[in-house]
XYZ file of C-alpha atoms in Angstrom:
119
model
C 0.030 -0.194 -0.253
C 1.654 3.519 -0.641
C 1.868 5.619 2.114
C 3.205 8.982 2.286
C 3.575 11.129 5.345
C 4.413 14.774 5.730
C 6.113 16.561 7.868
C 7.889 20.395 8.783
C 5.063 21.736 9.219
C 4.132 24.698 11.879
C 4.240 28.165 12.901
C 6.895 30.601 10.504
C 6.806 34.780 10.260
C 6.854 35.921 7.132
C 10.162 36.201 5.593
C 11.469 32.886 7.335
C 12.244 28.997 6.212
C 10.439 25.691 6.811
C 11.183 22.501 4.966
C 8.677 20.010 4.465
C 9.538 16.092 3.986
C 7.073 13.765 2.638
C 8.251 10.245 3.208
C 7.511 6.605 1.105
C 6.079 3.774 3.020
C 5.439 0.697 1.291
C 6.690 1.709 -2.231
C 9.798 2.944 -3.463
C 9.666 6.719 -4.278
C 12.067 6.764 -7.097
C 8.890 5.140 -9.232
C 6.698 8.047 -9.565
C 6.690 11.617 -9.573
C 5.654 13.299 -6.396
C 4.137 16.851 -6.211
C 3.676 18.695 -3.424
C -0.202 20.997 -3.567
C -1.553 23.272 -0.588
C -4.578 23.967 -0.022
C -5.930 27.247 1.976
C -9.083 27.555 3.374
C -11.581 29.282 1.371
C -9.561 28.081 -1.592
C -9.113 24.590 -3.871
C -6.436 22.816 -3.682
C -3.810 24.177 -6.145
C -0.215 22.311 -7.520
C 3.469 23.771 -5.796
C 6.326 22.227 -7.307
C 6.958 18.619 -8.768
C 9.963 16.782 -9.448
C 10.253 13.364 -11.749
C 11.064 10.100 -11.199
C 14.739 11.262 -13.449
C 14.939 14.129 -11.140
C 13.664 16.935 -13.057
C 11.112 19.633 -12.012
C 7.958 21.257 -12.482
C 6.331 24.588 -11.310
C 2.763 24.859 -10.903
C 2.429 27.624 -9.339
C 4.085 30.922 -10.481
C 3.739 32.546 -6.887
C 6.518 30.505 -5.858
C 8.896 30.720 -8.344
C 12.934 32.312 -6.929
C 11.692 31.013 -3.370
C 10.534 27.234 -3.323
C 11.527 24.158 -4.395
C 12.000 20.866 -4.516
C 14.266 17.704 -3.987
C 14.621 13.791 -3.635
C 16.913 11.557 -1.493
C 16.199 7.951 -3.171
C 18.054 6.322 -0.680
C 16.008 7.966 2.453
C 12.995 7.674 -0.061
C 11.762 11.057 0.825
C 11.400 13.960 -1.106
C 11.298 17.975 -0.012
C 9.597 20.735 0.062
C 12.583 23.754 0.750
C 10.241 27.196 1.510
C 11.901 30.477 1.816
C 10.868 33.781 2.183
C 8.156 32.998 2.733
C 4.325 35.435 3.115
C 0.889 35.018 4.730
C -0.743 33.844 1.877
C 1.401 30.713 1.370
C -0.315 29.661 4.687
C -2.106 26.459 3.531
C -2.527 22.703 4.590
C 0.294 21.353 2.076
C 0.143 18.019 1.004
C 1.911 15.663 -1.066
C 1.224 13.125 -3.964
C 3.048 10.245 -5.713
C 2.065 10.496 -9.277
C 2.645 8.464 -12.210
C 3.987 11.978 -14.152
C 4.284 15.099 -13.622
C 0.583 17.198 -13.439
C -0.862 13.338 -13.873
C -3.228 11.153 -12.547
C -2.490 11.064 -8.165
C -1.317 7.221 -7.091
C -1.943 8.505 -3.499
C -2.127 11.366 -1.259
C -0.219 12.018 2.400
C -2.636 13.396 4.784
C -1.422 16.936 5.083
C 0.862 18.951 7.850
C -0.298 22.380 8.568
C 2.331 26.124 7.172
C 0.756 29.096 8.502
C 2.999 32.586 7.978
C 2.219 34.954 10.489
C 3.769 37.365 12.537
């Protein structure tokens, strides 16, 4: 069974940084592309970034360009989302998902981790 667990969320001040982790169990992470998504209160879930099986990245959201980066450590079966220069509008629940390819169907979702950017 494909299981993804996010961690690393929390409360951070504007301009701060956080690194989210997405750990996989029950499968080998490098068989899938891994996407990060987020959902803010009252808004639809949106894609943030995706990393392919080969390590290429796809940016789903213009609003995070230059601030967020995605990486994977296949030895640790983990994908990371490094978030810098955080803004209040980045506040959301962040989810990772195993995708057959970036922009493709989702095979499994994580449970989400809350990120709150506030002073």
